[in-house]
PDB file of C-alpha atoms in Angstrom:
ATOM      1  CA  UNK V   1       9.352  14.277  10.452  1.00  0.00           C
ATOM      2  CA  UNK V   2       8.572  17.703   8.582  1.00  0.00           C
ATOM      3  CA  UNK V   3       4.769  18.421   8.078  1.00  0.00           C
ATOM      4  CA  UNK V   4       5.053  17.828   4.251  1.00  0.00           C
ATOM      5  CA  UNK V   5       6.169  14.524   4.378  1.00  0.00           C
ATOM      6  CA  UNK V   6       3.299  13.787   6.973  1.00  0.00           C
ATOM      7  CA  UNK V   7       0.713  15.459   4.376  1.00  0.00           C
ATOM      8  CA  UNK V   8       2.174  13.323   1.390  1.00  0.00           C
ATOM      9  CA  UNK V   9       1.522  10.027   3.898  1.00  0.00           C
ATOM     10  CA  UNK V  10      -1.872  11.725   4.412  1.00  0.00           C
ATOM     11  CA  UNK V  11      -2.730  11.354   0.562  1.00  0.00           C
ATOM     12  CA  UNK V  12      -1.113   8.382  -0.221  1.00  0.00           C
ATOM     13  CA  UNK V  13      -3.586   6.993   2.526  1.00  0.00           C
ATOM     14  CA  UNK V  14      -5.985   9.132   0.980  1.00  0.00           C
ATOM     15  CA  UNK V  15      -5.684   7.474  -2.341  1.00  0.00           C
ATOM     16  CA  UNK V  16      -4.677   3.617  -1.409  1.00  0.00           C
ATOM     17  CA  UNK V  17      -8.031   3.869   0.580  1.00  0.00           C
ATOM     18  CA  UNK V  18     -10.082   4.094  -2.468  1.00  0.00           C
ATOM     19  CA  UNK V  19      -8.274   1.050  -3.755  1.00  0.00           C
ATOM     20  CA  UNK V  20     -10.161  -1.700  -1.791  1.00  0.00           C
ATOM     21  CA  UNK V  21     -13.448  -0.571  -3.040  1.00  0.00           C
ATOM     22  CA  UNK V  22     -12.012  -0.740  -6.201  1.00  0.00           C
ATOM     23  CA  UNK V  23     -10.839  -4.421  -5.752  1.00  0.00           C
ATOM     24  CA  UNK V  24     -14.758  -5.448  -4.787  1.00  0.00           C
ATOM     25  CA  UNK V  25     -15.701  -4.104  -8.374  1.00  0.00           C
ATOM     26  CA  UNK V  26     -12.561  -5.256 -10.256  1.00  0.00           C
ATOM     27  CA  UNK V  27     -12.054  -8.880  -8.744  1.00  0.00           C
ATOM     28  CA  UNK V  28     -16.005 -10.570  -9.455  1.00  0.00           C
ATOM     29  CA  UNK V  29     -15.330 -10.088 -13.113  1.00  0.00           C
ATOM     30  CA  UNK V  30     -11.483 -10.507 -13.073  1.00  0.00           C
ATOM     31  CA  UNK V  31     -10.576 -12.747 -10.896  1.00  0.00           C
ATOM     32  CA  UNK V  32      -7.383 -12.351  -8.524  1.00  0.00           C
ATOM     33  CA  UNK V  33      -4.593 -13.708 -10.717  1.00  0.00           C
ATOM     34  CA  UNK V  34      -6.011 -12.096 -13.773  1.00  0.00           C
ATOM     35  CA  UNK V  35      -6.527  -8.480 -12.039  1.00  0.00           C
ATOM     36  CA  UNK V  36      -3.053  -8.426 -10.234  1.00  0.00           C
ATOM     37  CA  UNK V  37      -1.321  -9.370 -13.815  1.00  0.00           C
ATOM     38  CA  UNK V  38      -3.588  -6.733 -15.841  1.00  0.00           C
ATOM     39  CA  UNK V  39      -3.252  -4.219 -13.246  1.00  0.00           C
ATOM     40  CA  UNK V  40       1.225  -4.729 -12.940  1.00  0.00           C
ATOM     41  CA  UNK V  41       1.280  -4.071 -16.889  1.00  0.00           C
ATOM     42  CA  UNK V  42      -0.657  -1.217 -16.528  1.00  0.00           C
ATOM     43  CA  UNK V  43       1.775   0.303 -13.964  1.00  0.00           C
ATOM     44  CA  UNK V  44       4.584  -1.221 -15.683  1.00  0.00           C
ATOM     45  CA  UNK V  45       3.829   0.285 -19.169  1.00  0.00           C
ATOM     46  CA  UNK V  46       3.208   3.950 -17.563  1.00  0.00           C
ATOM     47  CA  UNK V  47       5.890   4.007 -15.322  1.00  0.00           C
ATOM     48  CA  UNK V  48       8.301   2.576 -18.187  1.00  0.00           C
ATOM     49  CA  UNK V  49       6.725   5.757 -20.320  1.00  0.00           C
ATOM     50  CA  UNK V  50       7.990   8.144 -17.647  1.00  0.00           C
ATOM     51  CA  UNK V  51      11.016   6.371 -17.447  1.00  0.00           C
ATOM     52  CA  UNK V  52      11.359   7.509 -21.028  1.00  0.00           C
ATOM     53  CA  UNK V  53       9.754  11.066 -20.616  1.00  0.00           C
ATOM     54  CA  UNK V  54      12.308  11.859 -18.462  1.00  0.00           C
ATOM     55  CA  UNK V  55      15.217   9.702 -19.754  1.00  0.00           C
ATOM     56  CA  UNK V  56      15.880   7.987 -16.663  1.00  0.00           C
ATOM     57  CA  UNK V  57      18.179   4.622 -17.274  1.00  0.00           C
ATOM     58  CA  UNK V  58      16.890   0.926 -16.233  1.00  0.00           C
ATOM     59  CA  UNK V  59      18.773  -0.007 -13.497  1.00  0.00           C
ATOM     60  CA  UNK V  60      21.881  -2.670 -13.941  1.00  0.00           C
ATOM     61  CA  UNK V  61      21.215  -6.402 -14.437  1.00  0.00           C
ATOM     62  CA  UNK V  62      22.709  -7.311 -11.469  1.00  0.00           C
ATOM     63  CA  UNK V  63      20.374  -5.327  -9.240  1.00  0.00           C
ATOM     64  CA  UNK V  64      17.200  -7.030 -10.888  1.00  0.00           C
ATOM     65  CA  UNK V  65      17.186 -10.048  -8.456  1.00  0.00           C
ATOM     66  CA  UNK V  66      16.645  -8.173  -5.782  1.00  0.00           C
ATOM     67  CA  UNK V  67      14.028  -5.687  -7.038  1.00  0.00           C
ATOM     68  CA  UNK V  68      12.311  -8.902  -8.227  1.00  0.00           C
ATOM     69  CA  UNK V  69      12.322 -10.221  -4.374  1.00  0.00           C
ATOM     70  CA  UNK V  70      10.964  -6.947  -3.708  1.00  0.00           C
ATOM     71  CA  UNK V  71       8.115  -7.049  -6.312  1.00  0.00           C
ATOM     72  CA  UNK V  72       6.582 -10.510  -4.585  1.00  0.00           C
ATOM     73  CA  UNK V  73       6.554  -8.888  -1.122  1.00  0.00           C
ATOM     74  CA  UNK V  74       5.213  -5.753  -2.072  1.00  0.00           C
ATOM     75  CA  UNK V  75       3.368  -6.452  -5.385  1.00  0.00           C
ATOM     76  CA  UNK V  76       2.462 -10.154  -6.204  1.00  0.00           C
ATOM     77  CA  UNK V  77       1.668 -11.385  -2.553  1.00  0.00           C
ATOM     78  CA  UNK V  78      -0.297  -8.304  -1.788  1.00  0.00           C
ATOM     79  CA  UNK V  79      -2.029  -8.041  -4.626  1.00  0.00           C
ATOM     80  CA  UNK V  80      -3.137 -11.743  -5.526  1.00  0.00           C
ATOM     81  CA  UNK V  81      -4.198 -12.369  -1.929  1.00  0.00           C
ATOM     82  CA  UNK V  82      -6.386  -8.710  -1.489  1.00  0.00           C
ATOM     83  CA  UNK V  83      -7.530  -9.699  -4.418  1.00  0.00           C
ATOM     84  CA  UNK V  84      -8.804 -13.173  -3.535  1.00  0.00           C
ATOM     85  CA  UNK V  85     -10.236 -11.600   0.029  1.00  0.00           C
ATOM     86  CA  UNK V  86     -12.587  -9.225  -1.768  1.00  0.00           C
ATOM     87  CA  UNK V  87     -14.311 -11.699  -3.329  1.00  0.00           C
ATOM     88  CA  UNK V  88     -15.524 -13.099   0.119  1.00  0.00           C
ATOM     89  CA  UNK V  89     -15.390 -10.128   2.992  1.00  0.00           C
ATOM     90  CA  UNK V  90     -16.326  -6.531   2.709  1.00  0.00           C
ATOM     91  CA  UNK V  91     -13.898  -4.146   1.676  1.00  0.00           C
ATOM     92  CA  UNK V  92     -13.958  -2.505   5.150  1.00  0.00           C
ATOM     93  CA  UNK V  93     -12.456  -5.675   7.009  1.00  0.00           C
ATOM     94  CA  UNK V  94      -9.918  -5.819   4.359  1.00  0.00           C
ATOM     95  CA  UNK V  95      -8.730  -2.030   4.891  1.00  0.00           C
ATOM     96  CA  UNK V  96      -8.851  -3.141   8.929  1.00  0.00           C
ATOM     97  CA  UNK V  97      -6.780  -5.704   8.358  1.00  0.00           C
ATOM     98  CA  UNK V  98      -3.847  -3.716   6.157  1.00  0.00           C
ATOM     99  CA  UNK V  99      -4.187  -1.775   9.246  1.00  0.00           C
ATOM    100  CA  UNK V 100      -1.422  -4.305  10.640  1.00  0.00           C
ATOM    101  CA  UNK V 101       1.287  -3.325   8.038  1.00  0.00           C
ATOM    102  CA  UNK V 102       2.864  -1.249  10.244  1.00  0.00           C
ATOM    103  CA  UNK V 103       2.750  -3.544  13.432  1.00  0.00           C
ATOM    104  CA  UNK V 104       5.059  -6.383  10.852  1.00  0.00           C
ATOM    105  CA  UNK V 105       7.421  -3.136   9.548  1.00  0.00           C
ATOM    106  CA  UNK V 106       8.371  -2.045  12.714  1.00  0.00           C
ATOM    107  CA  UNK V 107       9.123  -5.501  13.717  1.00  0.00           C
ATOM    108  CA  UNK V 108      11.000  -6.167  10.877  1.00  0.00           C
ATOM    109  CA  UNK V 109      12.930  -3.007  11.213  1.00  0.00           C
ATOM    110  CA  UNK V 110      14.088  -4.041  14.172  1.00  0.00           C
ATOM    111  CA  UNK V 111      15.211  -7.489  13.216  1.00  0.00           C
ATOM    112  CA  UNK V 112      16.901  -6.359  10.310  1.00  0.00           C
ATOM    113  CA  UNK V 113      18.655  -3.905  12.949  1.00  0.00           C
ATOM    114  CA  UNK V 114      17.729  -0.544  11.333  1.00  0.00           C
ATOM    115  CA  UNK V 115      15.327   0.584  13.704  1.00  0.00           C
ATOM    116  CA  UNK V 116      15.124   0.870  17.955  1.00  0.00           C
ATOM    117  CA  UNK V 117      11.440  -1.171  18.570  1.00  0.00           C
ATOM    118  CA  UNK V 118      10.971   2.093  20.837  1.00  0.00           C
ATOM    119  CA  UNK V 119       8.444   2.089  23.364  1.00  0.00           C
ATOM    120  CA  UNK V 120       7.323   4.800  21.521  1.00  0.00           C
ATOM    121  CA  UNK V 121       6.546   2.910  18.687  1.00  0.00           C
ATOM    122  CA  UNK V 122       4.610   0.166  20.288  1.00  0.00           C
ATOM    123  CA  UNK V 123       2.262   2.496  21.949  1.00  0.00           C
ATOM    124  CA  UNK V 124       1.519   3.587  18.277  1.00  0.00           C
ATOM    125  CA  UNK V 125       0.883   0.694  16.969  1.00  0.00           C
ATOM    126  CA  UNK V 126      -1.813   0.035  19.674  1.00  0.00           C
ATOM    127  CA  UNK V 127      -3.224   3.198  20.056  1.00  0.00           C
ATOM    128  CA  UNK V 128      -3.517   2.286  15.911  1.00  0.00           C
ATOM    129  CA  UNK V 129      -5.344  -0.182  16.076  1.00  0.00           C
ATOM    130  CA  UNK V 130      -7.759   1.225  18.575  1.00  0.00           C
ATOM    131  CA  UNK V 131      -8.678   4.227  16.763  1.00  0.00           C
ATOM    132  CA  UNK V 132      -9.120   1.398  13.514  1.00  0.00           C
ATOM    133  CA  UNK V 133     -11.904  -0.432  15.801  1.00  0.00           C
ATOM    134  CA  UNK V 134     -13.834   2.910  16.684  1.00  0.00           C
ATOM    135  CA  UNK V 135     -13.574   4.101  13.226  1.00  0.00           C
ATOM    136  CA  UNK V 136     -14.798   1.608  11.175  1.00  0.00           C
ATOM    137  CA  UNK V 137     -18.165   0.307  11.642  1.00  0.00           C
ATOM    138  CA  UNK V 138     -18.618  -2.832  10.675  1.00  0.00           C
ATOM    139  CA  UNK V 139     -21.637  -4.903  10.206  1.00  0.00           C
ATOM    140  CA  UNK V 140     -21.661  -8.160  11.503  1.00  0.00           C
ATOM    141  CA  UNK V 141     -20.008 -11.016   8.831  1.00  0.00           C
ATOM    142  CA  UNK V 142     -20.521 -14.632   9.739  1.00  0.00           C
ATOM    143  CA  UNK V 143     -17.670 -16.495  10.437  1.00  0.00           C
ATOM    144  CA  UNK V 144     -17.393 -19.309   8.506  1.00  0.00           C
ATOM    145  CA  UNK V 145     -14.020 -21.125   6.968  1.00  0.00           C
ATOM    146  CA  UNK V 146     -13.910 -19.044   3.541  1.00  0.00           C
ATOM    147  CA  UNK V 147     -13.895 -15.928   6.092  1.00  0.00           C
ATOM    148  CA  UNK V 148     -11.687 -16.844   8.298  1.00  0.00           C
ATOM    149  CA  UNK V 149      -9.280 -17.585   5.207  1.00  0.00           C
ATOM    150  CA  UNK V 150     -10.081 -14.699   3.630  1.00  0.00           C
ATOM    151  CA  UNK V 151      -8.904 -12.539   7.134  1.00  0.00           C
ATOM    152  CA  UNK V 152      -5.322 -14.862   7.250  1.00  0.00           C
ATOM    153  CA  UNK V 153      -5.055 -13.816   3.592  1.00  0.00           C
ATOM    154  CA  UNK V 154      -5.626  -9.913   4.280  1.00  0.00           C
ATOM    155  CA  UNK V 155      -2.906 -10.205   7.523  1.00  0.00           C
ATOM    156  CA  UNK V 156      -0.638 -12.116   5.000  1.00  0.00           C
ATOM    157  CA  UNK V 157      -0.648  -9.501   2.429  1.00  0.00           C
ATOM    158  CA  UNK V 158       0.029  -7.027   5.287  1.00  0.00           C
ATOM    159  CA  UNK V 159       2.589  -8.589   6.654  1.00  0.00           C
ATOM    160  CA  UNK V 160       4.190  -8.867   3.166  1.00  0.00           C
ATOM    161  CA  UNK V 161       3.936  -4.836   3.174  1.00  0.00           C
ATOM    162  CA  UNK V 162       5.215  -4.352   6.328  1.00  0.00           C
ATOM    163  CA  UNK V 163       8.668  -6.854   5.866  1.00  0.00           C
ATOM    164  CA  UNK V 164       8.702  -5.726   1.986  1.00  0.00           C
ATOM    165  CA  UNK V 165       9.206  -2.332   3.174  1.00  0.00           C
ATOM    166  CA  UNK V 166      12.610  -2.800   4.401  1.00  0.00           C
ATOM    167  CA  UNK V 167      13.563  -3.859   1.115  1.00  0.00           C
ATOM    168  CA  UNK V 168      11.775  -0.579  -0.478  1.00  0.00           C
ATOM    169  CA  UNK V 169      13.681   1.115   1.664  1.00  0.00           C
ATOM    170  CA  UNK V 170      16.880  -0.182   0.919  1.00  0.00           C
ATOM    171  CA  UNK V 171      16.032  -0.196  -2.439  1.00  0.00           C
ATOM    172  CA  UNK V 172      15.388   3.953  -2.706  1.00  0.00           C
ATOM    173  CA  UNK V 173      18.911   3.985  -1.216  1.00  0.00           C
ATOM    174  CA  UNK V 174      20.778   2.130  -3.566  1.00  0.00           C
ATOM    175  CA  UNK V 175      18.607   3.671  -6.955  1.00  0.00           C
ATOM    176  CA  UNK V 176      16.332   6.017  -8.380  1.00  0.00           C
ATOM    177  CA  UNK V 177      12.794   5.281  -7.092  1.00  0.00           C
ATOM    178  CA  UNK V 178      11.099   5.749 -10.852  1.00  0.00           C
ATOM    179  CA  UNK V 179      13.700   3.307 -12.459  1.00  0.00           C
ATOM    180  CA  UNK V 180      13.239   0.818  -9.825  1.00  0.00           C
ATOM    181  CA  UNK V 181       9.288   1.309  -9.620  1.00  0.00           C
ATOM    182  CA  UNK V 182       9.240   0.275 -12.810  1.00  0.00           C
ATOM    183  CA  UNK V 183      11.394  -2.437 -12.745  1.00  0.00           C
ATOM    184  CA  UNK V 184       9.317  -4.277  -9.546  1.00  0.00           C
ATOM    185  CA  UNK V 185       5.809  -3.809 -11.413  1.00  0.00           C
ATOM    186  CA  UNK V 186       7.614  -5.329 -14.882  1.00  0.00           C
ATOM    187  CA  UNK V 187       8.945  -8.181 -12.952  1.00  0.00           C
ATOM    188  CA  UNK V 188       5.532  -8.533 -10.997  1.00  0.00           C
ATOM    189  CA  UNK V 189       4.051  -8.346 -14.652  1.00  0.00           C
ATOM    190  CA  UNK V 190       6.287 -11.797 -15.881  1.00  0.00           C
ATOM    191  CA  UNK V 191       5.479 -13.119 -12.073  1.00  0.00           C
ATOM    192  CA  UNK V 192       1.272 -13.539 -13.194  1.00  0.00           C
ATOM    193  CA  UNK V 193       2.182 -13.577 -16.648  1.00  0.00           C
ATOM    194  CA  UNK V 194       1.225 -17.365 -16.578  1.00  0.00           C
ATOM    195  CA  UNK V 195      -1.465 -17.871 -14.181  1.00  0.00           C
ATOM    196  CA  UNK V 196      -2.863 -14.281 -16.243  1.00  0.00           C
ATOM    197  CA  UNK V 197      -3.212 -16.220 -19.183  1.00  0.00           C
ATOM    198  CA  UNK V 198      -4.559 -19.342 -17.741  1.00  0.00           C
ATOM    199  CA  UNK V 199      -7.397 -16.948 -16.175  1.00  0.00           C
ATOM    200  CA  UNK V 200      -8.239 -15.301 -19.456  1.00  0.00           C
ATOM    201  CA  UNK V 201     -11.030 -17.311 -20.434  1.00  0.00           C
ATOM    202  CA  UNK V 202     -12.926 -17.396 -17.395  1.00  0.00           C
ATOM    203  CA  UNK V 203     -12.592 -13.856 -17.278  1.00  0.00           C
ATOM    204  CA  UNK V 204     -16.068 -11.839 -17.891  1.00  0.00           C
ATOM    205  CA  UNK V 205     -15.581  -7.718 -18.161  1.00  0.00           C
ATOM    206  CA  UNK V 206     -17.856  -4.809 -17.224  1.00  0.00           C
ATOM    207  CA  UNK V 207     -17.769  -1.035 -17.871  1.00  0.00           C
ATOM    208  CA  UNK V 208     -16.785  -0.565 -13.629  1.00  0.00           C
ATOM    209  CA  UNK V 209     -14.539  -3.730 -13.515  1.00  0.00           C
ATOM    210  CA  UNK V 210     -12.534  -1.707 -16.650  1.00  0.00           C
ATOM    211  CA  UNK V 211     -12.876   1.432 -14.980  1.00  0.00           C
ATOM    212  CA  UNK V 212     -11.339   0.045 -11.667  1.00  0.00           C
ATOM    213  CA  UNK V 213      -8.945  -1.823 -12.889  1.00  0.00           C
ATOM    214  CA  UNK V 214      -7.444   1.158 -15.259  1.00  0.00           C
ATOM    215  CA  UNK V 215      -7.401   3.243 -11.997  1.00  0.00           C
ATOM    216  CA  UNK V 216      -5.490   0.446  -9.757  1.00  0.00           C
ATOM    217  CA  UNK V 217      -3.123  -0.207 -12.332  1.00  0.00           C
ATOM    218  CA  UNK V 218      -2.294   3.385 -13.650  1.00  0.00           C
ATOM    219  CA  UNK V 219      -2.804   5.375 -10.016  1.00  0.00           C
ATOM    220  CA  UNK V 220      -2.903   3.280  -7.165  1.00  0.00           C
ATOM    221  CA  UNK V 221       0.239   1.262  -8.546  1.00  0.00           C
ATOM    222  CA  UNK V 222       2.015   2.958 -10.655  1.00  0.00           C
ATOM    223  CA  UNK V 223       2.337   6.433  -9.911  1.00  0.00           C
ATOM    224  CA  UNK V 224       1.804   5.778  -6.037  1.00  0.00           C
ATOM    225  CA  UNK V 225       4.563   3.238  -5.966  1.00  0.00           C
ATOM    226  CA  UNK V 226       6.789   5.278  -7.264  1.00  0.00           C
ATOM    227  CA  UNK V 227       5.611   8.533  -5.141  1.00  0.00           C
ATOM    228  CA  UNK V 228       6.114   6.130  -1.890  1.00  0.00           C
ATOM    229  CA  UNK V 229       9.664   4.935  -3.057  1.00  0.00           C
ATOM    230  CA  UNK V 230      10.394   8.824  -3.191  1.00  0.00           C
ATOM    231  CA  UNK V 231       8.943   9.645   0.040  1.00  0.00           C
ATOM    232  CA  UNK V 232      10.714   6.644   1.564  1.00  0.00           C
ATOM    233  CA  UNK V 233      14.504   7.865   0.384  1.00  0.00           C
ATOM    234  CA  UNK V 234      13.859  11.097   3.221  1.00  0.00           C
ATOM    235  CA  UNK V 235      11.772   8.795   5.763  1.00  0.00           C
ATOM    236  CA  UNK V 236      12.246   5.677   7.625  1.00  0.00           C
ATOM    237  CA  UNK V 237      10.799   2.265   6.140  1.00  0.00           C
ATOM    238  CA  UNK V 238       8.166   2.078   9.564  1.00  0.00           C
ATOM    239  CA  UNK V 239       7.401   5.395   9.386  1.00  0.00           C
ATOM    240  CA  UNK V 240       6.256   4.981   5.591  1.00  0.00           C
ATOM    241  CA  UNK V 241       4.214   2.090   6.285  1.00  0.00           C
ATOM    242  CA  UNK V 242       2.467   3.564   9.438  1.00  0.00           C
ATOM    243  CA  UNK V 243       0.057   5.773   6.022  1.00  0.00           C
ATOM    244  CA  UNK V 244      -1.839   2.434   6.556  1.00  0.00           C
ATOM    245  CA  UNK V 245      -3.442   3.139  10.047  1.00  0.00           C
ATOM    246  CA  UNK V 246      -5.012   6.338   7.732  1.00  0.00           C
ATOM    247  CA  UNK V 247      -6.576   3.746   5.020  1.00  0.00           C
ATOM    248  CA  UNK V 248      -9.630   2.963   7.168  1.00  0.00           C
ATOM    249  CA  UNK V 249     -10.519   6.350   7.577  1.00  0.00           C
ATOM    250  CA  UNK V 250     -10.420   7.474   4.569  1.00  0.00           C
ATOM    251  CA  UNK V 251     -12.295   4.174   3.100  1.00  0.00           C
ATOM    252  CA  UNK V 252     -15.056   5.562   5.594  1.00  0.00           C
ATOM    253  CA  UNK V 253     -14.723   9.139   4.297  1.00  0.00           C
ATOM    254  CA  UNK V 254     -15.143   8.281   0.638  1.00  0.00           C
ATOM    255  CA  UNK V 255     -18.316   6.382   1.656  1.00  0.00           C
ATOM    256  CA  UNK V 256     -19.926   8.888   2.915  1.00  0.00           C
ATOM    257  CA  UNK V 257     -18.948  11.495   0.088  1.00  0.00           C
ATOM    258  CA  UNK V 258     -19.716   9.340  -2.905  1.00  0.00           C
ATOM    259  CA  UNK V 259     -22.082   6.075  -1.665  1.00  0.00           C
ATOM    260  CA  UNK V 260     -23.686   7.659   1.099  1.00  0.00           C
ATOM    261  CA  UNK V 261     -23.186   5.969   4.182  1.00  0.00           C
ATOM    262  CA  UNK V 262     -23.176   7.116   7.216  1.00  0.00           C
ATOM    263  CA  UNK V 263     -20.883   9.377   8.957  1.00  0.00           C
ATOM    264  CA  UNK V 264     -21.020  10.169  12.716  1.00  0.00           C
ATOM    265  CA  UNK V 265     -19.390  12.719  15.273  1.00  0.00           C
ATOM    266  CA  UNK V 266     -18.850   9.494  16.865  1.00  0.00           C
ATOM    267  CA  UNK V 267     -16.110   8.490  14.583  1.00  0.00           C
ATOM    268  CA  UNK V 268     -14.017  11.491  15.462  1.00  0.00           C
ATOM    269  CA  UNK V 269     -12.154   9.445  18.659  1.00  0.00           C
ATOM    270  CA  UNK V 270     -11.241   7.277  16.206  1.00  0.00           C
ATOM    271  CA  UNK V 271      -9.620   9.572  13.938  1.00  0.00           C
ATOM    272  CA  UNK V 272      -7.661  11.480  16.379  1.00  0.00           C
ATOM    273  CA  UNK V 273      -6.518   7.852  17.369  1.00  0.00           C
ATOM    274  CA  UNK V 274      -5.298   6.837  14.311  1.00  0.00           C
ATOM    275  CA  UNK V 275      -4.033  10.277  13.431  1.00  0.00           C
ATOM    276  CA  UNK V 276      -2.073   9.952  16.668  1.00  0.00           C
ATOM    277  CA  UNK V 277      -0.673   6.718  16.140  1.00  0.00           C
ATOM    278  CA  UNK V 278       0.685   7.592  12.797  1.00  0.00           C
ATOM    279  CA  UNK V 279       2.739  10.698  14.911  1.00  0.00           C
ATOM    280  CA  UNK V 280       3.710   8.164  17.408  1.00  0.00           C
ATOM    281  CA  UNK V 281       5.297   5.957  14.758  1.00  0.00           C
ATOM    282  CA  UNK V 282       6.777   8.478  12.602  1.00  0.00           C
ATOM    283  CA  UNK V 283       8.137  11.160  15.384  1.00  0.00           C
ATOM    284  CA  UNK V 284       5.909  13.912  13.892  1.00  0.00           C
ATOM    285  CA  UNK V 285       5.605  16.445  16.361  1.00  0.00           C
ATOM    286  CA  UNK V 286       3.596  20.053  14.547  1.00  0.00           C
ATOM    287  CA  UNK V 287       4.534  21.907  17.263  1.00  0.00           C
ATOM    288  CA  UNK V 288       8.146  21.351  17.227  1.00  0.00           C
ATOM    289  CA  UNK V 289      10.183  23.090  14.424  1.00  0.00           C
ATOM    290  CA  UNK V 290      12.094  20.889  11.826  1.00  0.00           C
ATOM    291  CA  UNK V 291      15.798  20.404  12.200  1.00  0.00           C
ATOM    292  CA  UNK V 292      17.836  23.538  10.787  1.00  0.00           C
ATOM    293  CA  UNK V 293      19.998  21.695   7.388  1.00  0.00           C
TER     294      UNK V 293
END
């Protein structure tokens, strides 16, 4: 892997780890069907703008199916059940738990029969989620049935992530990512259309919940989906989805910058950890020079 794809992984983790805060604001005052529909049109309508910015063409009809199947693994699943789970746990478990993405992609690369399930590989994914359970600190939750639920739902979504990413992948290969972006956030959009509207009136809005929601939709959807269908066209599909082992860290990062929690030397094992499992998974080696083209 060359070092700027491994950077642009780097911020994408950057950015998706702001999103779960985001989702404890966003979903009290939303509600999970109503926030996942509100924050699709969002990403549809500005990625359907830069469609026409830059006079890109909607992909044919025929391809719309699949991008649709695509859009409830990687969109509607994800989003609806995240959504649900931060109204129970903190949004530190759920970041720990969409730790696991890459674990499901790399086993669904391989039973798809795209990708070796190297050795290599596997040792990532554990040495992953090692450095995940020295980084983040968690405080103790009581485990009771919602939680419990609320942990299956985070593991679902991930899994949905890690298998949907096949389906990315095959999906930057066969069209343009920004054209097809847009097309899986506008089908996700009809997808909660209904269950949107039946959530309306229960709905109650505040300054933050607007302000979280307008950055989920517009950044954390929108423009990142389409940045990671990009990146994904020049790296493999378990390679993309390893940027989760990266979330946690920076979820802990931002806390410490902007809410002030704490933030230890004894965190750094953790981070070498997960920055190490992400090299394991995606071959990034900085002291080997990239392939001559």
């Amino acid at each position: 892997m060359h070092t700027r794809h491994f950077l642009q992984l780097i911020a994408l983790s950057a950015l998706w780890g702001g999103s779960f805060p985001l989702l404890r604001i966003a979903s009290p005052a939303f509600g999970p069907w109503l926030l996942a529909g509100v924050r699709c049109m969002l990403a549809a309508l500005v990625l359907t703008l830069l469609m026409r910015a830059l006079r890109e063409q909607w992909p044919p009809r025929a391809a719309w199916p699949r991008l649709a199947l695509l859009s409830v693994l990687t969109v509607v699943a994800p989003f609806v059940l995240f959504n649900w789970a931060a109204l129970v746990i903190p949004a530190g478990y759920s970041a720990v738990l969409n730790a696991t993405a890459p674990l499901f992609g790399v086993l669904g690369a391989a039973l798809a029969r795209e990708e070796r399930l190297s050795s290599r590989r596997l040792l990532g994914c554990a040495v992953g989620f090692a450095g995940v359970a020295l980084l983040v600190q968690l405080g103790p939750v009581a485990v009771t049935p919602r939680v419990v639920l609320a942990a299956l739902a985070c593991t679902a979504a991930a899994a949905a992530y890690g298998f949907g990413a096949i389906l990315m992948k095959r999906a930057t290969m066969a069209h343009d990512p920004l054209p097809a972006s847009a097309v899986v956030h506008v089908a996700a959009a009809l997808f909660l259309l209904l269950p949107s509207g039946v959530a309306l009136p229960s709905a109650h809005y505040t300054s933050g919940a607007l302000i979280a929601v307008a950055v989920l939709g517009i950044f954390t959807s929108g423009l990142m989906y389409w940045i990671s269908m990009r990146l994904m066209r020049e790296i493999t599909a378990s390679a993309a989805t390893s940027a989760a082992f990266m979330i946690p860290l920076f979820g802990v990062a931002w806390g410490g910058l902007f809410l002030g929690e704490p933030v230890t030397w004894g965190m750094a094992p953790g981070c070498v950890l997960v920055l190490a499992a992400t090299a394991l998974i995606t071959g990034f080696n900085p002291f080997r020079a990239p392939p001559e083209r």
